[in-house]
PDB file of C-alpha atoms in Angstrom:
ATOM      1  CA  MET A 209      45.410  67.686 -32.251  1.00 67.00           C
ATOM      2  CA  LYS A 210      46.465  65.815 -35.373  1.00 77.00           C
ATOM      3  CA  LYS A 211      44.011  63.159 -36.486  1.00 86.00           C
ATOM      4  CA  ARG A 212      45.194  59.585 -36.728  1.00 94.00           C
ATOM      5  CA  PRO A 213      45.305  58.123 -40.257  1.00 96.00           C
ATOM      6  CA  LEU A 214      41.974  56.656 -41.348  1.00 97.00           C
ATOM      7  CA  ILE A 215      42.243  53.121 -42.752  1.00 98.00           C
ATOM      8  CA  LEU A 216      39.298  51.599 -44.618  1.00 98.00           C
ATOM      9  CA  ILE A 217      39.181  47.793 -44.651  1.00 98.00           C
ATOM     10  CA  THR A 218      37.122  45.504 -46.846  1.00 98.00           C
ATOM     11  CA  ASN A 219      37.351  41.988 -48.316  1.00 98.00           C
ATOM     12  CA  ASP A 220      35.493  39.523 -50.531  1.00 97.00           C
ATOM     13  CA  ASP A 221      35.295  36.576 -48.112  1.00 96.00           C
ATOM     14  CA  GLY A 222      32.690  38.399 -46.066  1.00 97.00           C
ATOM     15  CA  ILE A 223      32.806  40.301 -42.799  1.00 98.00           C
ATOM     16  CA  TYR A 224      32.720  37.104 -40.733  1.00 97.00           C
ATOM     17  CA  ALA A 225      35.857  35.607 -42.343  1.00 96.00           C
ATOM     18  CA  PRO A 226      38.871  35.341 -40.003  1.00 95.00           C
ATOM     19  CA  GLY A 227      41.176  37.084 -42.475  1.00 96.00           C
ATOM     20  CA  ILE A 228      39.485  40.459 -42.084  1.00 97.00           C
ATOM     21  CA  GLU A 229      39.633  40.180 -38.297  1.00 96.00           C
ATOM     22  CA  THR A 230      43.388  39.578 -38.476  1.00 96.00           C
ATOM     23  CA  LEU A 231      43.659  42.555 -40.798  1.00 97.00           C
ATOM     24  CA  LYS A 232      41.796  44.894 -38.451  1.00 97.00           C
ATOM     25  CA  ASN A 233      43.841  43.818 -35.451  1.00 96.00           C
ATOM     26  CA  SER A 234      47.154  44.205 -37.272  1.00 96.00           C
ATOM     27  CA  LEU A 235      46.405  47.717 -38.578  1.00 97.00           C
ATOM     28  CA  SER A 236      44.827  49.210 -35.463  1.00 96.00           C
ATOM     29  CA  GLU A 237      48.164  50.519 -34.193  1.00 94.00           C
ATOM     30  CA  LEU A 238      48.676  52.522 -37.394  1.00 97.00           C
ATOM     31  CA  GLY A 239      45.484  54.546 -37.241  1.00 96.00           C
ATOM     32  CA  GLU A 240      41.718  54.591 -36.944  1.00 97.00           C
ATOM     33  CA  VAL A 241      40.369  51.465 -38.635  1.00 98.00           C
ATOM     34  CA  ILE A 242      36.874  51.193 -40.108  1.00 98.00           C
ATOM     35  CA  VAL A 243      35.571  47.901 -41.513  1.00 98.00           C
ATOM     36  CA  ILE A 244      32.967  48.006 -44.290  1.00 98.00           C
ATOM     37  CA  ALA A 245      32.681  44.620 -45.960  1.00 98.00           C
ATOM     38  CA  PRO A 246      30.221  42.304 -47.723  1.00 98.00           C
ATOM     39  CA  ASP A 247      27.707  40.510 -45.514  1.00 97.00           C
ATOM     40  CA  ILE A 248      28.499  37.161 -47.158  1.00 96.00           C
ATOM     41  CA  GLN A 249      31.248  35.711 -49.323  1.00 95.00           C
ATOM     42  CA  ARG A 250      31.573  37.539 -52.640  1.00 96.00           C
ATOM     43  CA  SER A 251      34.661  35.855 -54.053  1.00 95.00           C
ATOM     44  CA  ALA A 252      35.490  36.200 -57.765  1.00 94.00           C
ATOM     45  CA  VAL A 253      32.982  38.995 -58.360  1.00 96.00           C
ATOM     46  CA  SER A 254      35.718  41.291 -59.710  1.00 95.00           C
ATOM     47  CA  SER A 255      34.558  44.943 -59.837  1.00 96.00           C
ATOM     48  CA  ALA A 256      30.853  44.155 -60.075  1.00 97.00           C
ATOM     49  CA  LEU A 257      28.469  46.810 -58.753  1.00 97.00           C
ATOM     50  CA  THR A 258      24.977  46.251 -57.364  1.00 97.00           C
ATOM     51  CA  ILE A 259      22.434  48.141 -59.438  1.00 96.00           C
ATOM     52  CA  ASP A 260      19.376  45.880 -59.283  1.00 96.00           C
ATOM     53  CA  LYS A 261      18.541  46.236 -55.589  1.00 97.00           C
ATOM     54  CA  PRO A 262      19.083  48.691 -52.706  1.00 98.00           C
ATOM     55  CA  LEU A 263      22.219  48.427 -50.594  1.00 98.00           C
ATOM     56  CA  ARG A 264      21.637  47.977 -46.883  1.00 98.00           C
ATOM     57  CA  VAL A 265      24.202  48.617 -44.167  1.00 98.00           C
ATOM     58  CA  TYR A 266      24.186  46.866 -40.781  1.00 98.00           C
ATOM     59  CA  LYS A 267      26.344  47.100 -37.674  1.00 97.00           C
ATOM     60  CA  VAL A 268      28.197  43.879 -36.879  1.00 98.00           C
ATOM     61  CA  ASN A 269      29.384  42.843 -33.413  1.00 97.00           C
ATOM     62  CA  LYS A 270      32.010  40.216 -32.713  1.00 94.00           C
ATOM     63  CA  ASN A 271      32.732  38.868 -29.242  1.00 90.00           C
ATOM     64  CA  GLY A 272      30.241  41.352 -27.841  1.00 93.00           C
ATOM     65  CA  GLU A 273      31.976  44.400 -29.329  1.00 95.00           C
ATOM     66  CA  PHE A 274      31.366  46.537 -32.394  1.00 97.00           C
ATOM     67  CA  PHE A 275      33.481  45.241 -35.288  1.00 97.00           C
ATOM     68  CA  GLY A 276      32.309  47.055 -38.415  1.00 98.00           C
ATOM     69  CA  PHE A 277      29.572  47.428 -40.990  1.00 98.00           C
ATOM     70  CA  SER A 278      28.263  44.784 -43.383  1.00 98.00           C
ATOM     71  CA  VAL A 279      26.802  45.603 -46.793  1.00 98.00           C
ATOM     72  CA  ASN A 280      24.643  43.340 -48.932  1.00 98.00           C
ATOM     73  CA  GLY A 281      26.841  44.037 -51.933  1.00 97.00           C
ATOM     74  CA  THR A 282      30.243  43.511 -53.481  1.00 98.00           C
ATOM     75  CA  PRO A 283      33.673  44.703 -52.308  1.00 98.00           C
ATOM     76  CA  ALA A 284      33.538  47.466 -54.929  1.00 98.00           C
ATOM     77  CA  ASP A 285      30.122  48.504 -53.582  1.00 98.00           C
ATOM     78  CA  CYS A 286      31.538  48.652 -50.052  1.00 98.00           C
ATOM     79  CA  VAL A 287      34.464  50.906 -50.915  1.00 98.00           C
ATOM     80  CA  LYS A 288      32.465  53.209 -53.202  1.00 98.00           C
ATOM     81  CA  LEU A 289      29.683  53.548 -50.637  1.00 98.00           C
ATOM     82  CA  ALA A 290      32.150  54.146 -47.822  1.00 98.00           C
ATOM     83  CA  ILE A 291      34.196  56.843 -49.540  1.00 98.00           C
ATOM     84  CA  SER A 292      31.300  58.663 -51.196  1.00 97.00           C
ATOM     85  CA  THR A 293      28.658  58.473 -48.472  1.00 97.00           C
ATOM     86  CA  LEU A 294      29.357  56.712 -45.193  1.00 97.00           C
ATOM     87  CA  LEU A 295      32.676  58.165 -44.050  1.00 97.00           C
ATOM     88  CA  GLN A 296      33.030  61.710 -42.792  1.00 94.00           C
ATOM     89  CA  ARG A 297      36.502  62.080 -44.287  1.00 96.00           C
ATOM     90  CA  LYS A 298      38.539  60.498 -47.048  1.00 96.00           C
ATOM     91  CA  PRO A 299      40.585  57.476 -45.930  1.00 97.00           C
ATOM     92  CA  ASP A 300      44.363  57.691 -45.943  1.00 97.00           C
ATOM     93  CA  LEU A 301      44.612  54.024 -46.936  1.00 98.00           C
ATOM     94  CA  VAL A 302      42.353  51.279 -48.297  1.00 98.00           C
ATOM     95  CA  VAL A 303      43.261  47.666 -47.528  1.00 98.00           C
ATOM     96  CA  SER A 304      41.351  44.664 -48.866  1.00 98.00           C
ATOM     97  CA  GLY A 305      41.827  41.190 -47.374  1.00 93.00           C
ATOM     98  CA  ILE A 306      43.300  39.163 -45.897  1.00 97.00           C
ATOM     99  CA  ASN A 307      41.948  36.898 -48.632  1.00 97.00           C
ATOM    100  CA  HIS A 308      41.871  33.140 -48.123  1.00 95.00           C
ATOM    101  CA  GLY A 309      43.591  31.945 -51.322  1.00 95.00           C
ATOM    102  CA  LYS A 310      46.201  33.723 -53.423  1.00 95.00           C
ATOM    103  CA  ASN A 311      45.391  36.293 -56.093  1.00 97.00           C
ATOM    104  CA  THR A 312      48.230  36.151 -58.583  1.00 96.00           C
ATOM    105  CA  SER A 313      48.416  36.558 -62.368  1.00 95.00           C
ATOM    106  CA  ILE A 314      45.035  36.475 -64.185  1.00 95.00           C
ATOM    107  CA  ASN A 315      43.235  36.250 -60.839  1.00 96.00           C
ATOM    108  CA  VAL A 316      43.642  39.995 -60.312  1.00 96.00           C
ATOM    109  CA  LEU A 317      40.906  40.395 -62.948  1.00 95.00           C
ATOM    110  CA  TYR A 318      38.491  38.035 -61.196  1.00 96.00           C
ATOM    111  CA  SER A 319      39.269  38.860 -57.592  1.00 97.00           C
ATOM    112  CA  GLY A 320      36.830  40.795 -55.453  1.00 97.00           C
ATOM    113  CA  THR A 321      39.698  41.385 -53.035  1.00 98.00           C
ATOM    114  CA  VAL A 322      41.762  43.201 -55.658  1.00 98.00           C
ATOM    115  CA  ALA A 323      38.650  45.032 -56.876  1.00 98.00           C
ATOM    116  CA  GLY A 324      38.053  46.492 -53.419  1.00 98.00           C
ATOM    117  CA  ALA A 325      41.572  47.919 -53.360  1.00 98.00           C
ATOM    118  CA  THR A 326      41.191  49.092 -56.960  1.00 97.00           C
ATOM    119  CA  GLU A 327      38.281  51.325 -55.961  1.00 97.00           C
ATOM    120  CA  GLY A 328      40.568  52.940 -53.422  1.00 97.00           C
ATOM    121  CA  LEU A 329      43.115  53.764 -56.102  1.00 97.00           C
ATOM    122  CA  ILE A 330      40.380  55.124 -58.394  1.00 96.00           C
ATOM    123  CA  ALA A 331      39.413  57.475 -55.555  1.00 97.00           C
ATOM    124  CA  GLY A 332      43.009  58.704 -55.317  1.00 95.00           C
ATOM    125  CA  ILE A 333      43.986  56.713 -52.219  1.00 97.00           C
ATOM    126  CA  ASN A 334      47.014  54.495 -51.673  1.00 96.00           C
ATOM    127  CA  SER A 335      45.618  50.966 -51.547  1.00 97.00           C
ATOM    128  CA  MET A 336      46.631  47.355 -51.174  1.00 98.00           C
ATOM    129  CA  ALA A 337      45.091  43.924 -51.655  1.00 98.00           C
ATOM    130  CA  VAL A 338      46.401  41.153 -49.408  1.00 98.00           C
ATOM    131  CA  SER A 339      45.983  37.426 -50.006  1.00 98.00           C
ATOM    132  CA  HIS A 340      47.263  34.286 -48.306  1.00 97.00           C
ATOM    133  CA  SER A 341      47.899  31.151 -50.337  1.00 95.00           C
ATOM    134  CA  SER A 342      45.852  28.898 -48.062  1.00 94.00           C
ATOM    135  CA  HIS A 343      42.061  28.668 -48.321  1.00 92.00           C
ATOM    136  CA  SER A 344      41.777  27.337 -44.763  1.00 92.00           C
ATOM    137  CA  PHE A 345      39.786  29.414 -42.274  1.00 92.00           C
ATOM    138  CA  ASP A 346      41.622  27.655 -39.416  1.00 91.00           C
ATOM    139  CA  LEU A 347      45.095  28.853 -40.388  1.00 90.00           C
ATOM    140  CA  ASP A 348      47.181  31.159 -38.204  1.00 91.00           C
ATOM    141  CA  LEU A 349      47.398  34.417 -40.184  1.00 95.00           C
ATOM    142  CA  SER A 350      49.514  36.343 -37.669  1.00 94.00           C
ATOM    143  CA  TYR A 351      52.509  36.604 -40.015  1.00 95.00           C
ATOM    144  CA  ALA A 352      50.264  37.785 -42.827  1.00 96.00           C
ATOM    145  CA  GLY A 353      48.962  40.477 -40.497  1.00 96.00           C
ATOM    146  CA  LYS A 354      52.478  41.462 -39.493  1.00 96.00           C
ATOM    147  CA  ILE A 355      53.769  41.862 -43.062  1.00 96.00           C
ATOM    148  CA  THR A 356      50.596  43.732 -44.056  1.00 97.00           C
ATOM    149  CA  SER A 357      51.142  46.216 -41.248  1.00 97.00           C
ATOM    150  CA  ARG A 358      54.729  46.870 -42.344  1.00 96.00           C
ATOM    151  CA  ILE A 359      53.700  47.578 -45.941  1.00 96.00           C
ATOM    152  CA  ALA A 360      50.651  49.593 -44.874  1.00 97.00           C
ATOM    153  CA  GLU A 361      52.809  51.884 -42.755  1.00 96.00           C
ATOM    154  CA  LYS A 362      54.935  52.729 -45.783  1.00 94.00           C
ATOM    155  CA  LEU A 363      51.833  53.442 -47.863  1.00 95.00           C
ATOM    156  CA  ILE A 364      50.377  55.733 -45.216  1.00 94.00           C
ATOM    157  CA  ASN A 365      53.621  57.708 -45.235  1.00 91.00           C
ATOM    158  CA  ASN A 366      53.688  57.872 -49.045  1.00 84.00           C
ATOM    159  CA  LYS A 367      52.820  61.482 -49.814  1.00 83.00           C
ATOM    160  CA  ASN A 368      53.482  61.258 -53.555  1.00 84.00           C
ATOM    161  CA  GLU A 369      50.809  62.745 -55.789  1.00 84.00           C
ATOM    162  CA  ASN A 370      50.662  59.522 -57.821  1.00 89.00           C
ATOM    163  CA  LYS A 371      48.963  56.933 -55.648  1.00 93.00           C
ATOM    164  CA  VAL A 372      49.724  53.205 -55.824  1.00 94.00           C
ATOM    165  CA  LEU A 373      47.909  49.895 -55.651  1.00 97.00           C
ATOM    166  CA  LEU A 374      49.942  46.980 -54.342  1.00 97.00           C
ATOM    167  CA  ASN A 375      48.869  43.363 -54.731  1.00 98.00           C
ATOM    168  CA  VAL A 376      50.429  41.346 -51.915  1.00 98.00           C
ATOM    169  CA  ASN A 377      50.504  37.539 -51.871  1.00 98.00           C
ATOM    170  CA  ILE A 378      51.832  35.557 -48.923  1.00 97.00           C
ATOM    171  CA  PRO A 379      53.028  31.919 -49.132  1.00 97.00           C
ATOM    172  CA  ASN A 380      51.406  29.186 -47.094  1.00 96.00           C
ATOM    173  CA  LYS A 381      54.513  28.613 -44.997  1.00 94.00           C
ATOM    174  CA  PRO A 382      55.555  29.153 -41.368  1.00 93.00           C
ATOM    175  CA  GLU A 383      57.158  32.530 -40.725  1.00 94.00           C
ATOM    176  CA  SER A 384      60.532  30.831 -40.191  1.00 94.00           C
ATOM    177  CA  ASP A 385      60.392  29.451 -43.748  1.00 95.00           C
ATOM    178  CA  ILE A 386      59.569  32.750 -45.473  1.00 96.00           C
ATOM    179  CA  LYS A 387      62.665  33.752 -47.472  1.00 96.00           C
ATOM    180  CA  GLY A 388      61.852  37.436 -47.793  1.00 95.00           C
ATOM    181  CA  ILE A 389      59.850  39.912 -49.841  1.00 96.00           C
ATOM    182  CA  LYS A 390      60.085  40.279 -53.618  1.00 95.00           C
ATOM    183  CA  PHE A 391      58.976  43.071 -55.918  1.00 95.00           C
ATOM    184  CA  THR A 392      57.268  41.165 -58.760  1.00 96.00           C
ATOM    185  CA  LYS A 393      55.251  41.386 -61.954  1.00 95.00           C
ATOM    186  CA  LEU A 394      52.153  39.392 -62.863  1.00 95.00           C
ATOM    187  CA  SER A 395      52.818  35.965 -64.320  1.00 93.00           C
ATOM    188  CA  SER A 396      51.155  34.634 -67.467  1.00 92.00           C
ATOM    189  CA  SER A 397      49.440  31.760 -65.643  1.00 93.00           C
ATOM    190  CA  LYS A 398      45.791  31.075 -66.406  1.00 92.00           C
ATOM    191  CA  TRP A 399      42.856  28.801 -65.655  1.00 94.00           C
ATOM    192  CA  ALA A 400      42.188  25.661 -67.670  1.00 94.00           C
ATOM    193  CA  ASP A 401      38.418  26.025 -67.694  1.00 95.00           C
ATOM    194  CA  LYS A 402      36.300  23.063 -66.752  1.00 96.00           C
ATOM    195  CA  TYR A 403      32.668  22.874 -65.675  1.00 96.00           C
ATOM    196  CA  GLU A 404      31.326  19.691 -64.136  1.00 97.00           C
ATOM    197  CA  ARG A 405      27.895  18.672 -65.379  1.00 97.00           C
ATOM    198  CA  ARG A 406      25.728  17.579 -62.442  1.00 97.00           C
ATOM    199  CA  LEU A 407      22.117  16.838 -61.533  1.00 98.00           C
ATOM    200  CA  ASP A 408      20.216  18.296 -58.604  1.00 97.00           C
ATOM    201  CA  PRO A 409      17.914  16.071 -56.446  1.00 97.00           C
ATOM    202  CA  PHE A 410      15.066  16.720 -58.894  1.00 98.00           C
ATOM    203  CA  GLY A 411      17.039  15.564 -61.917  1.00 97.00           C
ATOM    204  CA  ASN A 412      17.672  19.059 -63.290  1.00 98.00           C
ATOM    205  CA  GLU A 413      21.027  19.735 -64.890  1.00 98.00           C
ATOM    206  CA  TYR A 414      23.443  22.338 -63.533  1.00 97.00           C
ATOM    207  CA  PHE A 415      27.136  23.172 -63.900  1.00 97.00           C
ATOM    208  CA  TRP A 416      29.845  23.735 -61.291  1.00 96.00           C
ATOM    209  CA  PHE A 417      33.159  25.444 -62.016  1.00 95.00           C
ATOM    210  CA  ALA A 418      36.027  22.986 -61.516  1.00 95.00           C
ATOM    211  CA  GLY A 419      38.834  24.660 -63.449  1.00 94.00           C
ATOM    212  CA  VAL A 420      42.516  24.034 -62.733  1.00 94.00           C
ATOM    213  CA  TYR A 421      44.963  26.891 -62.225  1.00 93.00           C
ATOM    214  CA  GLU A 422      47.981  26.246 -64.427  1.00 92.00           C
ATOM    215  CA  ILE A 423      51.244  28.034 -63.706  1.00 89.00           C
ATOM    216  CA  THR A 424      52.805  28.400 -67.137  1.00 83.00           C
ATOM    217  CA  SER A 425      55.671  30.792 -66.393  1.00 77.00           C
ATOM    218  CA  SER A 426      59.069  30.052 -64.883  1.00 82.00           C
ATOM    219  CA  ASP A 427      60.099  33.706 -64.886  1.00 89.00           C
ATOM    220  CA  PRO A 428      61.698  34.316 -61.461  1.00 92.00           C
ATOM    221  CA  ASP A 429      60.429  37.904 -61.437  1.00 94.00           C
ATOM    222  CA  THR A 430      56.750  36.881 -61.422  1.00 95.00           C
ATOM    223  CA  ASP A 431      54.318  36.679 -58.531  1.00 96.00           C
ATOM    224  CA  ASP A 432      53.541  32.962 -58.869  1.00 95.00           C
ATOM    225  CA  PHE A 433      57.233  32.063 -59.011  1.00 95.00           C
ATOM    226  CA  ALA A 434      57.985  34.164 -55.933  1.00 95.00           C
ATOM    227  CA  VAL A 435      55.129  32.811 -53.815  1.00 96.00           C
ATOM    228  CA  ASP A 436      55.826  29.193 -54.743  1.00 94.00           C
ATOM    229  CA  GLY A 437      59.481  29.817 -53.894  1.00 94.00           C
ATOM    230  CA  GLY A 438      58.639  30.975 -50.392  1.00 96.00           C
ATOM    231  CA  TYR A 439      58.714  34.743 -50.903  1.00 96.00           C
ATOM    232  CA  VAL A 440      56.076  37.356 -50.166  1.00 97.00           C
ATOM    233  CA  SER A 441      55.129  38.852 -53.535  1.00 97.00           C
ATOM    234  CA  VAL A 442      54.425  42.583 -53.859  1.00 97.00           C
ATOM    235  CA  THR A 443      53.119  43.594 -57.284  1.00 96.00           C
ATOM    236  CA  PRO A 444      52.170  47.145 -58.270  1.00 96.00           C
ATOM    237  CA  ILE A 445      48.956  47.211 -60.315  1.00 95.00           C
ATOM    238  CA  ARG A 446      47.917  49.953 -62.723  1.00 91.00           C
ATOM    239  CA  LEU A 447      44.461  50.580 -64.145  1.00 88.00           C
ATOM    240  CA  ASN A 448      45.162  51.771 -67.695  1.00 82.00           C
ATOM    241  CA  MET A 449      44.535  48.738 -69.930  1.00 76.00           C
ATOM    242  CA  TYR A 450      45.161  50.632 -73.154  1.00 72.00           C
ATOM    243  CA  GLU A 451      47.584  48.892 -75.514  1.00 68.00           C
ATOM    244  CA  GLU A 452      49.702  51.707 -76.931  1.00 70.00           C
ATOM    245  CA  ASN A 453      51.979  49.729 -79.217  1.00 67.00           C
ATOM    246  CA  SER A 454      49.714  47.257 -80.939  1.00 65.00           C
ATOM    247  CA  SER A 455      51.380  45.745 -84.006  1.00 67.00           C
ATOM    248  CA  PHE A 456      48.042  44.643 -85.449  1.00 67.00           C
ATOM    249  CA  VAL A 457      45.313  47.155 -84.658  1.00 66.00           C
ATOM    250  CA  ASN A 458      46.530  50.400 -86.224  1.00 67.00           C
ATOM    251  CA  ASN A 459      45.468  52.894 -88.903  1.00 69.00           C
ATOM    252  CA  ASP A 460      46.334  50.456 -91.706  1.00 70.00           C
ATOM    253  CA  PHE A 461      44.027  47.907 -90.078  1.00 67.00           C
ATOM    254  CA  LEU A 462      41.188  50.423 -89.805  1.00 69.00           C
ATOM    255  CA  GLU A 463      41.468  51.288 -93.499  1.00 71.00           C
ATOM    256  CA  LEU A 464      40.625  47.662 -94.331  1.00 66.00           C
ATOM    257  CA  ILE A 465      37.292  47.810 -92.513  1.00 67.00           C
TER     258      ILE A 465
END
C-alpha cells in the first residue's frame, strides 16, 4: 500500500497559535500531517539555533486530542530536529505558518516562519512559508488555509530534482475581495529603526523596538505591492546570497588591500 505524503508543519508564533491549527486542518486531506513547533512565540528569530541548552520535546493536546509536539527552541531547531532525529522518514513537504503578520521584502531575513521553511529546502524538501497580513489571533483564517492547501498540493506533486521554497503572503481581506494570485519578487521595503527608551518599575532603563515598516517600492511585480493591492503573493526564495557580478569588490579592489 502506497504511503500518504508526509507533511511537516512548524511556525514561529508557537504551537498554541491559531494559525498553525488552521494549517494542520487544511493540509490533513493531502497527507499525513505532523506538527513540531516552538513551545512559545519565537517571532523574528530568523534561522537561530539553540546551542546553549538542551532541546526538550513534549506532546501537546488540544481539545482533548493529540495535536503535535512542542520544542523549547526556534523554528529552525524544530525542523532540523524533526528531519534528522524525530521522524522515521523524510517529509515530502515542509510548511511553516500560518504566520500572524506578513513576511514580505526584508522580513524574510528576520522571520522565523521563513526560516522554518528554509530548513526544509536545505534538507532537499519542497517547502513553503505562509503568512497572513493581520496580526489578530481572532481572525478567520479559513481562506488562508484553503489557498495554502492548493499550493501545497502542487508542491507535493513537484517531482523535479531542484526543490523550491515559496514565500506566500495573504492580504487581510475577505475572500470575496481577493483579486487573485500573483507570482512576485521581493520588494526593496525596509524598517525605519526606532527603539523607545523606557524605565522599568525600579527605574532601570530598557529599550523596546518600535520601528516602522516603510514600503519604498511601487514596482507592481513585488510582494508588498501585490498584497496591498489585494492579491495573494507567491515569491520563490533561493539560498545562495553570493553576489556574482559585483562592480566594486573584484580583483582590482583586492590588489589595493
